[in-house]
Amino acid sequence: MPETESGHPLLSLQNITRIFGDLVANGNVNLDLYAGEIVALLGENGAGKTTLMNILFGHYVADQGRVMVRHSSGILADLEPGAPQAALEAGIGMVHQHFTLAENLTGLENIVLGTESLFSYRLNRSKARAKLQELMQSSGLEVDLDQRVSRLAVGERQRVEILKALYRDARILVLDEPTAVLTPQESNNLFITLKLLAAKGMAIIFISHKMAEVLSSSDRVAVLRKGRIVADLPTSKCDRHQLAEVMVGHSVQAAERKPGYPAGEALVFAGVSAGDGREQIENVNLALCKGEIIGLAGVSGNGQSTLAKVVSGLEKPTAGTISLHGKPLKPNAVAAIRSGIARIPEDRHHDGIVGAMSVEENLVLEEIRKPAYQRFGLLRFNEIRKRAQEAIKACDIRCSGPLAVSRLLSGGNIQKIVLARTLDQQPDIVLAAQPSRGLDVSATADVHRRLQEARDRGAGVLLISEDLDELFQLSDRIAVIHRGHICEPVETEKLDKKQVGLMMAGHSAKGEQAA
Amino acid sequence: MEYIDILLSANFWAAAIRIATPLIFGVLGALVCERAGVLNLGIEGIFVVGAMCGWMAVWLGAGLWGGVLIAALAGAFFGLLHGILTVPLGLSQHVSGLGITMFATSVSYFAYRTALPDVSSPPRIEAFQPLDIPVLSELPFIGPALFQQTPMTFLALALVLLVSYMLYRTPLGLAIRAVGDNPSAVEAQGLPVFALRIGAIMAGSALMALGGAFLTMSAFDAFFFGMINGRGWICIALVVFASWRPGKALLGALLFGAFDAFQIRLQNEVGAVIPSQVFLMIPYLLSIVALVLVARKADYPRALLQPYFRGQR
């Protein structure tokens, strides 16, 4: 291992404190980072992980404390606060959760941006290209440099981001939730690359709230809770349950799998086709009963979003019929809501709420025509407020009150609004698309509990997910979607995860490659 | 056919290029601003300012190129104003731009009236004369059509090349394109977002002012009220038509110039039957049609119209 590890940190965060209003985003955070190690920064949503990294990179200025970086000369010196340029020069590279790439520019242009003097008369592309070829070879990060970023897949974009840091000879690499947007396969490749980079002497911090990847891919774990470091220990000395408890602050009980009591077919697909291109679905036959959860497993982009749109009434099937309680379903979103279909959309920020509107407005959006909330076409504000206060209390929506602007809430709390709005209407059918994606442990447990409650009340739940743990924990039956085709659902007890994983990758149930 | 005769006359093509020249300046200016992510609807007023300042400077004895410089500086000043309002303050680019247009126009008229309170017709200056380029301007047809233009037309054509080189071949151009596409990307690479945007708006506005100056110092030799007559707005449409590319912007300006020159000649031919207003309408109508055809697939700068605030997503 590199010589610097013997007690000389490459980076040292000392007593970092940052306060937003009443919220202590970071309180006296101390963290050292050594060359050649991979540190996982673990914490729930809102624990202050991203704030800490933004301070490190100069997007924010800490109220107190110092960021110190060891320069190539071996001296540990203060980093100028609030200056990304200084962080870059000190050898810190950051890969943000939401990529900072100009999409109309090529990968090469994004990487070279800002590395040459603005007033030089010529951009030296060939020199940049040569250096990048070498970097791509040594790190295994293959990217089509001359393709516009808008045409690159998510995984490739992330590789461009990492190359940006390597091109500037970064010695410290920070990745904010790097696997949130990746498929399991891509995540594995990413961690292989990170280990390679660390072996060459780079210091790496990655932010995560996924226990499995933290345990498998880091050398050391630092846990943040409510802005404070509550644990900092070698990964080899951690176990899953202990970490989860430290992270959440209390023990988390995952919902037990309870069997449902299916009764009578509710939502029936007969030969349904819709959509086009990659998101096409073809000849789907599926019957969802009352009181059961059908898990639809599949890697995203195999037609799930088209299926969700068809059920929500946002897209018209090109063939086949969908019926609800024996009556055909109108291809119309309003009709879908009124006939008792609750929709938990995949992109909750964009499709789940109206970001600019308040929590109370979002909570009653679907029921605004009911006499409970309007009289003679005028809103009954008191009733709406009362409903919002009840929901906030019952569902533990953390916000400043019914008038809080929804957009500013965390993903978990936004999901709670969506759940309260849709499930409190006692729907017959629940369409839940990737309902726990990007949520932390406790918010996920909450989503699972509410879906089970809806099922136990007699609703039919269609759970679209790519998380096998989630599917096996909740579903009564599991079907797999691959390239727009859905297989016959099978009782969960008769399946194992490996088998379903293979089917998601396109192998048929018996194990051979499907056509 | 008389229509064919029009298209075959050198005179027609010379007029088309002359009419296109102020549009070339204007569309380049608007393009630079929008590439950096800021719409500059101040263009119409900045044209007026350029026309007024350039002409006034020459009348006061600054010399022709001195007038050009002063027009550009005046344009840059109004660009700075628009930049401060829309970039660090993040105000609506539409409102600010329209405000700049109204403000710049009235200030110009006011200055004109203050400087010349009693004249009924504006004093004339010694304007730019067509350059006589040896050999080239004596070529048959091409000579009179292309090479008997004033120096400012050649400046406009040179600027097309220069802006194009700057945008696609220099680090500065890359930074400008990036800041109009995703300012966060620029900030993450340690470059100053505000400075880049304000700088681009100032440079673009200076170019717009040159378009105005061309009118009073090359096309005509005096300043009149209402002489800009919507040329700035045409440029805003031409930028979309050009999909934000300098080469296509030149093409668009030339097309518009050709339409305009054509309709003037058409009026003489068939003017007795059809009212002249119909002909005046043609170039605008055609630019709308062209816009509809082209703009649907336009690849616009993604951060256009979006103010950037640090630390916000």
GROMACS .gro file of N, CA, C and O in nm, chain B residues 204-280:
model
  308
  719GLY      N    1  -2.204   4.013  -2.775
  719GLY     CA    2  -2.316   3.999  -2.867
  719GLY      C    3  -2.385   4.131  -2.891
  719GLY      O    4  -2.421   4.165  -3.005
  720SER      N    5  -2.403   4.209  -2.786
  720SER     CA    6  -2.471   4.338  -2.800
  720SER      C    7  -2.388   4.434  -2.883
  720SER      O    8  -2.442   4.515  -2.959
  721ALA      N    9  -2.255   4.427  -2.868
  721ALA     CA   10  -2.169   4.512  -2.950
  721ALA      C   11  -2.190   4.478  -3.098
  721ALA      O   12  -2.199   4.568  -3.183
  722LEU      N   13  -2.202   4.348  -3.128
  722LEU     CA   14  -2.225   4.308  -3.267
  722LEU      C   15  -2.359   4.362  -3.318
  722LEU      O   16  -2.369   4.411  -3.431
  723MET      N   17  -2.461   4.355  -3.232
  723MET     CA   18  -2.593   4.407  -3.271
  723MET      C   19  -2.583   4.556  -3.305
  723MET      O   20  -2.640   4.602  -3.405
  724ALA      N   21  -2.510   4.630  -3.221
  724ALA     CA   22  -2.499   4.774  -3.242
  724ALA      C   23  -2.432   4.803  -3.377
  724ALA      O   24  -2.465   4.901  -3.444
  725LEU      N   25  -2.338   4.716  -3.418
  725LEU     CA   26  -2.274   4.735  -3.548
  725LEU      C   27  -2.377   4.725  -3.661
  725LEU      O   28  -2.367   4.795  -3.761
  726GLY      N   29  -2.476   4.636  -3.641
  726GLY     CA   30  -2.582   4.626  -3.740
  726GLY      C   31  -2.654   4.758  -3.756
  726GLY      O   32  -2.685   4.802  -3.868
  727GLY      N   33  -2.681   4.824  -3.643
  727GLY     CA   34  -2.745   4.956  -3.649
  727GLY      C   35  -2.653   5.057  -3.715
  727GLY      O   36  -2.697   5.136  -3.801
  728ALA      N   37  -2.526   5.053  -3.677
  728ALA     CA   38  -2.431   5.150  -3.732
  728ALA      C   39  -2.420   5.137  -3.883
  728ALA      O   40  -2.404   5.236  -3.954
  729PHE      N   41  -2.430   5.014  -3.932
  729PHE     CA   42  -2.424   4.995  -4.078
  729PHE      C   43  -2.531   5.078  -4.148
  729PHE      O   44  -2.508   5.136  -4.253
  730LEU      N   45  -2.650   5.084  -4.087
  730LEU     CA   46  -2.761   5.153  -4.151
  730LEU      C   47  -2.733   5.302  -4.165
  730LEU      O   48  -2.762   5.361  -4.269
  731THR      N   49  -2.678   5.365  -4.061
  731THR     CA   50  -2.657   5.510  -4.069
  731THR      C   51  -2.523   5.545  -4.133
  731THR      O   52  -2.501   5.659  -4.168
  732MET      N   53  -2.432   5.450  -4.142
  732MET     CA   54  -2.298   5.485  -4.189
  732MET      C   55  -2.263   5.419  -4.321
  732MET      O   56  -2.158   5.450  -4.378
  733SER      N   57  -2.344   5.326  -4.367
  733SER     CA   58  -2.312   5.261  -4.495
  733SER      C   59  -2.433   5.261  -4.589
  733SER      O   60  -2.424   5.306  -4.703
  734ALA      N   61  -2.546   5.212  -4.539
  734ALA     CA   62  -2.665   5.201  -4.623
  734ALA      C   63  -2.721   5.341  -4.651
  734ALA      O   64  -2.757   5.374  -4.763
  735PHE      N   65  -2.730   5.422  -4.544
  735PHE     CA   66  -2.773   5.560  -4.557
  735PHE      C   67  -2.663   5.648  -4.501
  735PHE      O   68  -2.558   5.597  -4.459
  736ASP      N   69  -2.690   5.778  -4.494
  736ASP     CA   70  -2.585   5.863  -4.437
  736ASP      C   71  -2.642   5.955  -4.329
  736ASP      O   72  -2.589   6.060  -4.302
  737ALA      N   73  -2.753   5.916  -4.272
  737ALA     CA   74  -2.812   5.995  -4.165
  737ALA      C   75  -2.899   5.907  -4.076
  737ALA      O   76  -2.927   5.792  -4.110
  738PHE      N   77  -2.939   5.962  -3.962
  738PHE     CA   78  -3.021   5.889  -3.867
  738PHE      C   79  -3.166   5.935  -3.876
  738PHE      O   80  -3.193   6.055  -3.875
  739PHE      N   81  -3.258   5.842  -3.891
  739PHE     CA   82  -3.401   5.876  -3.892
  739PHE      C   83  -3.472   5.800  -3.781
  739PHE      O   84  -3.428   5.691  -3.742
  740PHE      N   85  -3.583   5.856  -3.736
  740PHE     CA   86  -3.666   5.781  -3.642
  740PHE      C   87  -3.725   5.660  -3.714
  740PHE      O   88  -3.758   5.668  -3.832
  741GLY      N   89  -3.736   5.553  -3.641
  741GLY     CA   90  -3.805   5.436  -3.699
  741GLY      C   91  -3.728   5.365  -3.808
  741GLY      O   92  -3.784   5.282  -3.879
  742MET      N   93  -3.600   5.396  -3.823
  742MET     CA   94  -3.528   5.336  -3.936
  742MET      C   95  -3.492   5.188  -3.914
  742MET      O   96  -3.467   5.116  -4.009
  743ILE      N   97  -3.493   5.143  -3.789
  743ILE     CA   98  -3.458   5.002  -3.764
  743ILE      C   99  -3.573   4.911  -3.808
  743ILE      O  100  -3.552   4.807  -3.868
  744ASN      N  101  -3.695   4.955  -3.778
  744ASN     CA  102  -3.812   4.896  -3.840
  744ASN      C  103  -3.819   4.743  -3.830
  744ASN      O  104  -3.840   4.673  -3.928
  745GLY      N  105  -3.795   4.690  -3.709
  745GLY     CA  106  -3.814   4.546  -3.689
  745GLY      C  107  -3.698   4.457  -3.732
  745GLY      O  108  -3.707   4.335  -3.724
  746ARG      N  109  -3.588   4.517  -3.776
  746ARG     CA  110  -3.474   4.433  -3.819
  746ARG      C  111  -3.422   4.347  -3.703
  746ARG      O  112  -3.380   4.233  -3.723
  747GLY      N  113  -3.425   4.404  -3.583
  747GLY     CA  114  -3.378   4.328  -3.467
  747GLY      C  115  -3.463   4.205  -3.443
  747GLY      O  116  -3.411   4.095  -3.420
  748TRP      N  117  -3.594   4.221  -3.454
  748TRP     CA  118  -3.684   4.106  -3.429
  748TRP      C  119  -3.659   3.997  -3.532
  748TRP      O  120  -3.664   3.878  -3.501
  749ILE      N  121  -3.634   4.039  -3.656
  749ILE     CA  122  -3.605   3.940  -3.760
  749ILE      C  123  -3.484   3.855  -3.719
  749ILE      O  124  -3.481   3.734  -3.737
  750CYS      N  125  -3.384   3.923  -3.659
  750CYS     CA  126  -3.263   3.850  -3.619
  750CYS      C  127  -3.295   3.743  -3.515
  750CYS      O  128  -3.238   3.633  -3.518
  751ILE      N  129  -3.385   3.777  -3.422
  751ILE     CA  130  -3.421   3.679  -3.319
  751ILE      C  131  -3.479   3.553  -3.384
  751ILE      O  132  -3.446   3.440  -3.348
  752ALA      N  133  -3.563   3.575  -3.489
  752ALA     CA  134  -3.619   3.459  -3.559
  752ALA      C  135  -3.511   3.387  -3.638
  752ALA      O  136  -3.509   3.264  -3.645
  753LEU      N  137  -3.420   3.465  -3.698
  753LEU     CA  138  -3.315   3.402  -3.779
  753LEU      C  139  -3.223   3.311  -3.697
  753LEU      O  140  -3.173   3.212  -3.747
  754VAL      N  141  -3.202   3.346  -3.570
  754VAL     CA  142  -3.115   3.262  -3.487
  754VAL      C  143  -3.175   3.122  -3.474
  754VAL      O  144  -3.105   3.022  -3.483
  755VAL      N  145  -3.307   3.118  -3.455
  755VAL     CA  146  -3.372   2.987  -3.444
  755VAL      C  147  -3.362   2.915  -3.578
  755VAL      O  148  -3.329   2.797  -3.585
  756PHE      N  149  -3.389   2.990  -3.685
  756PHE     CA  150  -3.378   2.934  -3.820
  756PHE      C  151  -3.239   2.873  -3.839
  756PHE      O  152  -3.223   2.768  -3.900
  757ALA      N  153  -3.138   2.941  -3.786
  757ALA     CA  154  -2.999   2.898  -3.805
  757ALA      C  155  -2.958   2.788  -3.709
  757ALA      O  156  -2.843   2.744  -3.711
  758SER      N  157  -3.049   2.739  -3.625
  758SER     CA  158  -3.016   2.643  -3.519
  758SER      C  159  -2.891   2.684  -3.443
  758SER      O  160  -2.808   2.601  -3.410
  759TRP      N  161  -2.876   2.811  -3.418
  759TRP     CA  162  -2.765   2.863  -3.337
  759TRP      C  163  -2.627   2.835  -3.399
  759TRP      O  164  -2.530   2.815  -3.328
  760ARG      N  165  -2.621   2.829  -3.533
  760ARG     CA  166  -2.491   2.808  -3.597
  760ARG      C  167  -2.457   2.928  -3.686
  760ARG      O  168  -2.541   2.971  -3.765
  761PRO      N  169  -2.335   2.979  -3.674
  761PRO     CA  170  -2.299   3.100  -3.748
  761PRO      C  171  -2.313   3.085  -3.899
  761PRO      O  172  -2.361   3.175  -3.967
  762GLY      N  173  -2.272   2.971  -3.953
  762GLY     CA  174  -2.280   2.953  -4.097
  762GLY      C  175  -2.423   2.960  -4.147
  762GLY      O  176  -2.455   3.030  -4.243
  763LYS      N  177  -2.512   2.889  -4.077
  763LYS     CA  178  -2.652   2.891  -4.115
  763LYS      C  179  -2.712   3.029  -4.092
  763LYS      O  180  -2.807   3.068  -4.160
  764ALA      N  181  -2.660   3.101  -3.992
  764ALA     CA  182  -2.709   3.236  -3.965
  764ALA      C  183  -2.681   3.325  -4.086
  764ALA      O  184  -2.766   3.404  -4.128
  765LEU      N  185  -2.562   3.311  -4.143
  765LEU     CA  186  -2.527   3.387  -4.263
  765LEU      C  187  -2.624   3.353  -4.375
  765LEU      O  188  -2.679   3.440  -4.442
  766LEU      N  189  -2.647   3.225  -4.391
  766LEU     CA  190  -2.739   3.179  -4.496
  766LEU      C  191  -2.878   3.240  -4.475
  766LEU      O  192  -2.940   3.291  -4.570
  767GLY      N  193  -2.925   3.236  -4.351
  767GLY     CA  194  -3.058   3.289  -4.321
  767GLY      C  195  -3.066   3.437  -4.353
  767GLY      O  196  -3.165   3.484  -4.413
  768ALA      N  197  -2.964   3.513  -4.311
  768ALA     CA  198  -2.964   3.656  -4.336
  768ALA      C  199  -2.964   3.683  -4.486
  768ALA      O  200  -3.036   3.771  -4.536
  769LEU      N  201  -2.885   3.608  -4.562
  769LEU     CA  202  -2.879   3.627  -4.707
  769LEU      C  203  -3.013   3.593  -4.772
  769LEU      O  204  -3.060   3.664  -4.861
  770LEU      N  205  -3.076   3.485  -4.724
  770LEU     CA  206  -3.206   3.448  -4.778
  770LEU      C  207  -3.307   3.560  -4.757
  770LEU      O  208  -3.380   3.598  -4.848
  771PHE      N  209  -3.307   3.613  -4.636
  771PHE     CA  210  -3.401   3.720  -4.605
  771PHE      C  211  -3.371   3.841  -4.692
  771PHE      O  212  -3.462   3.903  -4.748
  772GLY      N  213  -3.240   3.874  -4.706
  772GLY     CA  214  -3.201   3.986  -4.791
  772GLY      C  215  -3.249   3.965  -4.934
  772GLY      O  216  -3.300   4.057  -4.999
  773ALA      N  217  -3.236   3.841  -4.981
  773ALA     CA  218  -3.278   3.812  -5.119
  773ALA      C  219  -3.429   3.827  -5.134
  773ALA      O  220  -3.478   3.888  -5.230
  774PHE      N  221  -3.505   3.775  -5.037
  774PHE     CA  222  -3.651   3.792  -5.041
  774PHE      C  223  -3.687   3.940  -5.050
  774PHE      O  224  -3.773   3.980  -5.128
  775ASP      N  225  -3.620   4.017  -4.966
  775ASP     CA  226  -3.654   4.159  -4.956
  775ASP      C  227  -3.621   4.231  -5.086
  775ASP      O  228  -3.701   4.309  -5.139
  776ALA      N  229  -3.501   4.202  -5.139
  776ALA     CA  230  -3.460   4.266  -5.264
  776ALA      C  231  -3.555   4.225  -5.377
  776ALA      O  232  -3.590   4.305  -5.464
  777PHE      N  233  -3.597   4.101  -5.373
  777PHE     CA  234  -3.685   4.047  -5.476
  777PHE      C  235  -3.821   4.117  -5.472
  777PHE      O  236  -3.874   4.158  -5.575
  778GLN      N  237  -3.872   4.134  -5.351
  778GLN     CA  238  -4.006   4.194  -5.342
  778GLN      C  239  -4.004   4.340  -5.388
  778GLN      O  240  -4.101   4.387  -5.448
  779ILE      N  241  -3.893   4.412  -5.363
  779ILE     CA  242  -3.886   4.551  -5.410
  779ILE      C  243  -3.897   4.555  -5.562
  779ILE      O  244  -3.971   4.635  -5.619
  780ARG      N  245  -3.825   4.462  -5.625
  780ARG     CA  246  -3.825   4.460  -5.772
  780ARG      C  247  -3.959   4.410  -5.827
  780ARG      O  248  -4.007   4.458  -5.929
  781LEU      N  249  -4.018   4.318  -5.754
  781LEU     CA  250  -4.147   4.266  -5.795
  781LEU      C  251  -4.253   4.376  -5.793
  781LEU      O  252  -4.341   4.383  -5.878
  782GLN      N  253  -4.240   4.464  -5.693
  782GLN     CA  254  -4.335   4.575  -5.683
  782GLN      C  255  -4.335   4.657  -5.811
  782GLN      O  256  -4.438   4.703  -5.857
  783ASN      N  257  -4.214   4.679  -5.865
  783ASN     CA  258  -4.205   4.759  -5.987
  783ASN      C  259  -4.270   4.688  -6.105
  783ASN      O  260  -4.326   4.751  -6.192
  784GLU      N  261  -4.259   4.555  -6.104
  784GLU     CA  262  -4.311   4.480  -6.218
  784GLU      C  263  -4.462   4.470  -6.218
  784GLU      O  264  -4.527   4.498  -6.316
  785VAL      N  265  -4.516   4.426  -6.103
  785VAL     CA  266  -4.660   4.400  -6.101
  785VAL      C  267  -4.731   4.487  -5.998
  785VAL      O  268  -4.843   4.457  -5.959
  786GLY      N  269  -4.664   4.591  -5.956
  786GLY     CA  270  -4.716   4.675  -5.847
  786GLY      C  271  -4.852   4.734  -5.876
  786GLY      O  272  -4.927   4.765  -5.785
  787ALA      N  273  -4.884   4.751  -6.005
  787ALA     CA  274  -5.011   4.816  -6.036
  787ALA      C  275  -5.130   4.729  -5.999
  787ALA      O  276  -5.234   4.777  -5.961
  788VAL      N  277  -5.110   4.597  -6.005
  788VAL     CA  278  -5.223   4.505  -5.982
  788VAL      C  279  -5.239   4.472  -5.834
  788VAL      O  280  -5.349   4.471  -5.781
  789ILE      N  281  -5.125   4.443  -5.769
  789ILE     CA  282  -5.131   4.398  -5.630
  789ILE      C  283  -5.080   4.510  -5.539
  789ILE      O  284  -4.979   4.572  -5.569
  790PRO      N  285  -5.149   4.537  -5.429
  790PRO     CA  286  -5.103   4.645  -5.339
  790PRO      C  287  -4.961   4.618  -5.288
  790PRO      O  288  -4.925   4.502  -5.262
  791SER      N  289  -4.884   4.723  -5.270
  791SER     CA  290  -4.742   4.706  -5.235
  791SER      C  291  -4.725   4.642  -5.097
  791SER      O  292  -4.625   4.576  -5.070
  792GLN      N  293  -4.826   4.659  -5.010
  792GLN     CA  294  -4.814   4.600  -4.875
  792GLN      C  295  -4.799   4.449  -4.879
  792GLN      O  296  -4.732   4.390  -4.797
  793VAL      N  297  -4.862   4.388  -4.978
  793VAL     CA  298  -4.852   4.243  -4.992
  793VAL      C  299  -4.705   4.204  -5.012
  793VAL      O  300  -4.656   4.109  -4.952
  794PHE      N  301  -4.635   4.281  -5.093
  794PHE     CA  302  -4.495   4.250  -5.120
  794PHE      C  303  -4.409   4.273  -4.995
  794PHE      O  304  -4.317   4.198  -4.967
  795LEU      N  305  -4.443   4.380  -4.924
  795LEU     CA  306  -4.367   4.408  -4.801
  795LEU      C  307  -4.379   4.292  -4.703
  795LEU      O  308  -4.290   4.266  -4.625
   0.00000   0.00000   0.00000
